Coordinates of C-alpha atoms in Angstrom, one line a residue:
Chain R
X16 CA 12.2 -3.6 40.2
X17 CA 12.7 -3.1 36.9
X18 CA 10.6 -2.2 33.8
X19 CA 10.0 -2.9 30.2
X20 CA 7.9 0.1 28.9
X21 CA 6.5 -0.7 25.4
X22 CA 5.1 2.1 23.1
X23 CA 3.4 0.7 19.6
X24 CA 2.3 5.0 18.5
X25 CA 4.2 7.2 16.3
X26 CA 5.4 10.1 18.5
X27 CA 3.9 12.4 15.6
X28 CA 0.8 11.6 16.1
X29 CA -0.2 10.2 20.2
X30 CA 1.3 11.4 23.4
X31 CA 2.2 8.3 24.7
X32 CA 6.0 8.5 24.2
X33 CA 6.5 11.6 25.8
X34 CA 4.0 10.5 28.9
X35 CA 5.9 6.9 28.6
X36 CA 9.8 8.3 28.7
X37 CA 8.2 10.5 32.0
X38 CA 8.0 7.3 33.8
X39 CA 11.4 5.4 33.1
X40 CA 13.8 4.8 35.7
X41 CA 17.3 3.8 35.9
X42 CA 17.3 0.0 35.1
X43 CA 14.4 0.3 32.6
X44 CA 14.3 -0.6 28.7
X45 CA 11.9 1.3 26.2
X46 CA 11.1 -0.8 23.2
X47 CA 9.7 0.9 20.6
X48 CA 7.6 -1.6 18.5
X49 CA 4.8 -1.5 15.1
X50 CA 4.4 2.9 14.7
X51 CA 6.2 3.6 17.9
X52 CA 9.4 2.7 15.8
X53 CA 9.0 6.0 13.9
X54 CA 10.6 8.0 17.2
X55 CA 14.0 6.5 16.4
X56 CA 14.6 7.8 13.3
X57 CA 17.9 10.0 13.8
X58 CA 17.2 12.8 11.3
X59 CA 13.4 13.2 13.2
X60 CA 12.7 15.6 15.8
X61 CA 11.3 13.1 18.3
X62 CA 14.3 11.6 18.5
X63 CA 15.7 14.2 21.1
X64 CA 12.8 12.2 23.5
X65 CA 14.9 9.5 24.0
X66 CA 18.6 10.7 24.4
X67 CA 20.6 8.6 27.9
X68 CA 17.1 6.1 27.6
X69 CA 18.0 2.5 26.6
X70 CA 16.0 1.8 23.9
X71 CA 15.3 -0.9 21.8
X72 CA 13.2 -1.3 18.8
X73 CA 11.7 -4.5 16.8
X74 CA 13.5 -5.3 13.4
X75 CA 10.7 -6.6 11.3
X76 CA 8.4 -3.3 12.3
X77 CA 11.4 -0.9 11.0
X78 CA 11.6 -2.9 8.0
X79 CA 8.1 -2.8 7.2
X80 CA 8.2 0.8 7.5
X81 CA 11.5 0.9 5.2
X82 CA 13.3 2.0 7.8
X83 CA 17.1 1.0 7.7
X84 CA 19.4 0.8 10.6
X85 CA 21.7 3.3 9.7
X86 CA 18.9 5.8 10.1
X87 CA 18.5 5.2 13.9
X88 CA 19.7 6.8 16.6
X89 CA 23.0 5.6 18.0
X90 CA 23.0 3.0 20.6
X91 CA 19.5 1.7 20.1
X92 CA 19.1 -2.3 20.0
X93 CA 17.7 -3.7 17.3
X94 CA 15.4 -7.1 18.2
X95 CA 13.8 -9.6 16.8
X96 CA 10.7 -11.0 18.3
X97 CA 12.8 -13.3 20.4
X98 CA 14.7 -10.5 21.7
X99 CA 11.3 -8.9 22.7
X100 CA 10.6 -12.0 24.3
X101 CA 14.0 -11.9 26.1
X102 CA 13.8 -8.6 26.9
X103 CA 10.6 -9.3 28.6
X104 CA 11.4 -12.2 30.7
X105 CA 14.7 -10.0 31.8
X106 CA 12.4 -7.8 33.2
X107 CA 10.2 -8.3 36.5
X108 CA 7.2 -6.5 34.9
X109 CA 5.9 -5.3 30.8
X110 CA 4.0 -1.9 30.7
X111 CA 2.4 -1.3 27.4
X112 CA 1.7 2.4 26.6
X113 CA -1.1 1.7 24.2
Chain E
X8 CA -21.1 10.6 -18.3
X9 CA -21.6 13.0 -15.3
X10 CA -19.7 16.0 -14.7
X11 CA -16.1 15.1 -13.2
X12 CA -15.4 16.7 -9.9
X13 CA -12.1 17.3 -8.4
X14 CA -11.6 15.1 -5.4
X15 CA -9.1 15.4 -2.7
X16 CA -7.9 12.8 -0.5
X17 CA -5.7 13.3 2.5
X18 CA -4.0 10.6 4.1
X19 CA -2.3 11.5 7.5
X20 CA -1.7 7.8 9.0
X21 CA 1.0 5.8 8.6
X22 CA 1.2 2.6 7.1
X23 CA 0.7 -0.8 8.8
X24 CA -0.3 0.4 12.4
X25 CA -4.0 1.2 11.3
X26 CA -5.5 -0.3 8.4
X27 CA -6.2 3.7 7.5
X28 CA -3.6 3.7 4.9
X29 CA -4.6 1.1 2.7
X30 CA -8.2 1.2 2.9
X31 CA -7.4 5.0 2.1
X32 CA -5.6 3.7 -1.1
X33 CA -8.2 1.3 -2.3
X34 CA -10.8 4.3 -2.3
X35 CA -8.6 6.0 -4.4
X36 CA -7.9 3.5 -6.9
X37 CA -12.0 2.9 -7.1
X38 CA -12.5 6.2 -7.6
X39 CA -9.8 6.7 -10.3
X40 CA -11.6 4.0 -11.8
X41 CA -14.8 6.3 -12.5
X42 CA -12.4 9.4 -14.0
X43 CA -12.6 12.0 -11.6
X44 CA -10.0 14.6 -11.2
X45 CA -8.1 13.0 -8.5
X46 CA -5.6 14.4 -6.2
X47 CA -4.0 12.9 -3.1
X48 CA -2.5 14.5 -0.1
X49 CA 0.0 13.5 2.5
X50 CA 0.8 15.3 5.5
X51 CA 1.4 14.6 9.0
X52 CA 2.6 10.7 9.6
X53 CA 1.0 10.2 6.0
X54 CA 4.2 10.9 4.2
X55 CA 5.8 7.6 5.7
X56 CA 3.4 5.7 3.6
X57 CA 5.8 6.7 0.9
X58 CA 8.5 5.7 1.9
X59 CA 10.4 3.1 -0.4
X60 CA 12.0 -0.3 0.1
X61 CA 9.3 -0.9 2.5
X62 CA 9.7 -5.0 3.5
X63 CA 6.8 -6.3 5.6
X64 CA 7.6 -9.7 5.5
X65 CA 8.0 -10.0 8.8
X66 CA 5.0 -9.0 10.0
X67 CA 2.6 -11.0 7.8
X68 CA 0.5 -8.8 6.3
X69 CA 0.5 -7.3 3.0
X70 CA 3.2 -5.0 1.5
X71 CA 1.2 -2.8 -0.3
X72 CA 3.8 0.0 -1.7
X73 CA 4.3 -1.3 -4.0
X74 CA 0.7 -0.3 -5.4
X75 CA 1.3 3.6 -5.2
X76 CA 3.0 3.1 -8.3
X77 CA -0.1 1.7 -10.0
X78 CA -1.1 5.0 -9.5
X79 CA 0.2 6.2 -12.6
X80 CA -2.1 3.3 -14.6
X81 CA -5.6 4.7 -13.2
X82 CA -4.0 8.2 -14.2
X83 CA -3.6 9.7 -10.5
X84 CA -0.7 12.5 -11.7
X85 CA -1.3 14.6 -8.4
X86 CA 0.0 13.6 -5.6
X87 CA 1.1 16.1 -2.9
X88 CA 3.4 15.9 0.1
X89 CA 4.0 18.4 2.7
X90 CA 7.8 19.9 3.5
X91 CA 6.8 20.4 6.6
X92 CA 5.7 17.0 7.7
X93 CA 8.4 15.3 5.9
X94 CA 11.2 17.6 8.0
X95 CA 9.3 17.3 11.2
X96 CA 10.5 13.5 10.8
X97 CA 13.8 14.3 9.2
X98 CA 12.6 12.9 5.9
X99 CA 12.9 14.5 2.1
X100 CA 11.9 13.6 -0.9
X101 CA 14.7 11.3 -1.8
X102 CA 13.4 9.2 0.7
X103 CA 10.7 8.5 -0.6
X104 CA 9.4 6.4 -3.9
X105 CA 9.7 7.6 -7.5
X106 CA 5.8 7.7 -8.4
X107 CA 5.5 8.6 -12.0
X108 CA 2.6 8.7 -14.7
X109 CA 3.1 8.2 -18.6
X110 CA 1.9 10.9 -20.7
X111 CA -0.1 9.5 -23.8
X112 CA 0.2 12.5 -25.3
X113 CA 4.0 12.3 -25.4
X114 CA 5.1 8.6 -26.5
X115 CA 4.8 7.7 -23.2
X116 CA 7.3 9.9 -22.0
X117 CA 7.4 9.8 -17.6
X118 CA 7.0 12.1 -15.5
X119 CA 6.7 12.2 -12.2
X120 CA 3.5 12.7 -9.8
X121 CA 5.1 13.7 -6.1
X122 CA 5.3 17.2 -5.8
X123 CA 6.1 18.5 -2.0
X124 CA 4.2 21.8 -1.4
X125 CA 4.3 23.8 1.6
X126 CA 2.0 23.8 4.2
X127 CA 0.4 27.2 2.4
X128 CA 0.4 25.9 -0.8
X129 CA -1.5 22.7 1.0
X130 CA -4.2 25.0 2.3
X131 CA -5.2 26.5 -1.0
X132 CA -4.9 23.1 -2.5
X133 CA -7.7 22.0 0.0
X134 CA -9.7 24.9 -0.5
X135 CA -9.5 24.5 -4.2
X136 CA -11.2 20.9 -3.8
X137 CA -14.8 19.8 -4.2
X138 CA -14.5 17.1 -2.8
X139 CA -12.7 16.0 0.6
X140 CA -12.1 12.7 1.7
X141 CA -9.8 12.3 4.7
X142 CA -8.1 8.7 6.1
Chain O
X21 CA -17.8 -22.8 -2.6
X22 CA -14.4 -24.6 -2.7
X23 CA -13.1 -26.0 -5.6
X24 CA -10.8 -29.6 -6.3
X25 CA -7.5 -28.8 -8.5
X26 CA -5.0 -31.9 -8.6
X27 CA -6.5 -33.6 -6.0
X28 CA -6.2 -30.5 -3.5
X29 CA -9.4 -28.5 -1.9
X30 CA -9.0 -24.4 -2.2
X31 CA -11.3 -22.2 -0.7
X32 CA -12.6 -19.5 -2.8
X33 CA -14.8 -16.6 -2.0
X34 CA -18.6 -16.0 -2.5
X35 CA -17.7 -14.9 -5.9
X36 CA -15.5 -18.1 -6.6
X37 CA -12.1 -16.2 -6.2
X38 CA -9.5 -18.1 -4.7
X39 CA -9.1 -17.4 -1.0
X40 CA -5.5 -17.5 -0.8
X41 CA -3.4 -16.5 -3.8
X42 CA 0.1 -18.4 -3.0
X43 CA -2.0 -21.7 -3.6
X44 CA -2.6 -20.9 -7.3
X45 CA -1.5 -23.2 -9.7
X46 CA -2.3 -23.5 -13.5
X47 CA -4.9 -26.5 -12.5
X48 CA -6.9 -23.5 -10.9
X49 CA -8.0 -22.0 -14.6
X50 CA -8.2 -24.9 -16.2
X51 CA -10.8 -26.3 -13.4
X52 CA -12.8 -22.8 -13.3
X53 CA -12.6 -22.8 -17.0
X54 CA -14.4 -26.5 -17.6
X55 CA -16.9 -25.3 -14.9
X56 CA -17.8 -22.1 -17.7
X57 CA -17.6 -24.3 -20.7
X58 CA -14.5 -22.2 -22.1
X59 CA -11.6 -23.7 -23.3
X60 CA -8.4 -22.0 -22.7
X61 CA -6.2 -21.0 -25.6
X62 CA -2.5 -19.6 -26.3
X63 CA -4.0 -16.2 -25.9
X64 CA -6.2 -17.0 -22.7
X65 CA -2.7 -17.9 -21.3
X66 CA -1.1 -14.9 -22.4
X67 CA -3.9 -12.5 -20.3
X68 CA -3.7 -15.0 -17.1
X69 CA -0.1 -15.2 -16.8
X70 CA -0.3 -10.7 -17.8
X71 CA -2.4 -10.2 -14.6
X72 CA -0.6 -13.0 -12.2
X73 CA 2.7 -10.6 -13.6
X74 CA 0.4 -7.4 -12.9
X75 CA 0.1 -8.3 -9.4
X76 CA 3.2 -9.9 -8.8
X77 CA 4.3 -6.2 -9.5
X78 CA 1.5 -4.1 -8.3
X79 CA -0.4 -6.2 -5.7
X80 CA -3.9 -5.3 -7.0
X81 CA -6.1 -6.6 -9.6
X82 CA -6.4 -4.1 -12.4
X83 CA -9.4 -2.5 -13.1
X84 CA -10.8 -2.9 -16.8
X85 CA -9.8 0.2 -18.0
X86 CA -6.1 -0.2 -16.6
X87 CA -5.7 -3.7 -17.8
X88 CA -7.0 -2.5 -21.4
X89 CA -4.2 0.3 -21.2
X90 CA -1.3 -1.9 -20.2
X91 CA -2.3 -4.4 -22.3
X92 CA -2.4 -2.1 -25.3
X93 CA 1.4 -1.2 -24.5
X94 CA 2.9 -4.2 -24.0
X95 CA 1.2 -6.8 -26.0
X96 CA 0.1 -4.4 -29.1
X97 CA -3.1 -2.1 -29.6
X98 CA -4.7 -4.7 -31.2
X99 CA -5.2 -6.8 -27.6
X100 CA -5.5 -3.6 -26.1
X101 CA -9.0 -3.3 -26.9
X102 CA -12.3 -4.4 -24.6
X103 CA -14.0 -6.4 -27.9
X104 CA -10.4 -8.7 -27.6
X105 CA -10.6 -8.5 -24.5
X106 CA -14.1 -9.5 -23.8
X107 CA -14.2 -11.9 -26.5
X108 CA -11.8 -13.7 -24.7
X109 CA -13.4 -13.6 -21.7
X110 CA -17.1 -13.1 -22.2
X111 CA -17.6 -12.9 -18.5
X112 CA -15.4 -9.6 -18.5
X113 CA -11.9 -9.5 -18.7
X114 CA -11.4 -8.2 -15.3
X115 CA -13.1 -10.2 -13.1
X116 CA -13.4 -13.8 -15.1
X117 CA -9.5 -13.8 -16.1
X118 CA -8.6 -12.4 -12.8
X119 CA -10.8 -15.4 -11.1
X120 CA -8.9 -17.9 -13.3
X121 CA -5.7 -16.3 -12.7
X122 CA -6.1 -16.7 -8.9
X123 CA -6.4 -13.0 -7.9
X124 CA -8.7 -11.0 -6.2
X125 CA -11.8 -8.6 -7.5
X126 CA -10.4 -6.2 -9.8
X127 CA -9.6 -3.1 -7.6
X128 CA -12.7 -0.4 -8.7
X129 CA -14.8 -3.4 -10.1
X130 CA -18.6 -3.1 -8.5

């Protein structure tokens, strides 16, 4: 079984990352998506949270938030909402840590 | 004309995931409207508000940093950001926008509204207000 | 109420602002205009396409006493005054030339 765990709050302000990354197993993909995309930020302390995860985050939410790519953390997928829906159907179930 | 009181807003959201940020904005920019002595804070996720070359047309809704710099128009020339929130999220000053007022006074000449403060220096700020208004 | 520009039905507001500022077209003042018996001149122009720039840049609606000020410093202090201003648009140059112009209530206009 494997997992797509979703997480739409900024790790600065809800707990739901650090509960969320507490349930991840092998197999599973984090995708960070609207203020969740805030945790990938290399130079931010949150960041550490997600180190040997894989993690993916939504493209048009990191722009909005004038994020660039260059400021992520290395090895994290960028996606488009295609890729979400991708990454979804890859995976046998979607938990949303609202 | 009544008395002008010195009002204090502090924005701790970040933009686009909660309409917080925005409607926090338009308060301020009514209120500028009827001359007050206006100051706005931003600590916690606040400070990504600021953040420039913000691109939101992906997500269909409005880009709306690009109104912080109106700022300057309805003569908002305080605007505070907290060093410690911006290096909690790796973040400094050169990331964000350059918001800047014109000073009648001086031809015109700019000069610029952010100032970070420490987390002290935010406290007495605070305490220094009349009047509080938090988003 | 809606209102017919060039053949085309745009929704406005309660307040007869246009709903939806990407379908703005010169037609739009020219129809609000005829319905306030005002005919647009050179320097009715001049403030419409100022605030459509305004917001292009801005994304609000000035309030009064900002559109007075920026006015004043681009177009000359003699514009940037409310009796030019308002005797352009006797309605108030805030709300009636931002109606015409397509944009929302001024910002800090009650």
């Amino acid at each position: 079984m494997s997992m797509l765990h979703l997480v739409n709050k900024s790790p600065y302000e809800r707990n739901s990352l650090d509960t969320c990354v507490g349930y991840v197993k092998e197999g599973d993909t984090l995708l960070l998506i609207e203020d969740g995309v805030y945790a990938a930020m290399s130079s931010g302390k949150a960041s550490a949270k997600l180190s040997g995860l894989d993690v993916a985050v939504l493209g048009p939410d990191l722009a909005a938030r004038g994020i660039s790519e260059e400021r992520l953390i290395d090895g994290v997928a960028v996606v488009d909402y295609a890729g979400f829906v991708d990454l979804a159907a890859a995976k046998d179930k979607v938990q949303s840590w609202l | 004309m009544s008395e002008t009181k010195k009002f204090m807003y502090v924005n701790r959201k970040a933009p686009y995931g909660t309409i917080y940020a925005w409607e926090a904005l338009e308060v301020v920019l009514i209120g500028a409207a009827f001359e007050q002595d206006v100051s706005l804070a931003f600590v916690d996720d606040g400070v990504y508000q600021l953040i420039e070359d913000q691109d939101t047309s992906g997500l269909e809704m409005k880009n709306f940093s690009p109104t912080y710099s109106a700022l300057g128009d309805y003569d908002v020339k305080k605007i505070y950001v907290e060093k410690e929130s911006l290096e909690e999220r790796g973040l400094s000053i050169d990331d964000l926008q350059h918001l800047t007022w014109e000073d009648e006074d001086e031809d015109y000449a700019e000069k610029d509204s952010i100032q970070v403060v420490t987390r002290a220096e935010m406290a007495d700020l605070f305490a220094e207000s009349e009047v509080m208004f938090n988003f | 109420m809606p209102i017919e520009v060039n053949g085309k039905v745009l929704e406005t507001d309660e307040e007869g602002y246009l709903a939806d500022i990407t379908q703005w077209e010169p037609g739009v003042a020219e129809v609000m205009s005829k319905e306030d018996d005002l005919t647009l001149t050179a320097e009715h122009w001049e403030l419409i396409n100022f605030l459509r720039e305004y917001y292009e840049e801005y994304q609000i609606a000035p309030a009064v006493r900002v559109l007075t000020k920026a006015v004043g410093k681009t177009m000359g202090k003699d514009k940037g005054n409310s009796k030019y201003l308002y005797s352009l648009f006797p309605y108030g140059p805030g709300k009636q030339a931002c109606r015409y112009a397509g944009l929302p209530k001024p910002t800090g206009c009650v």
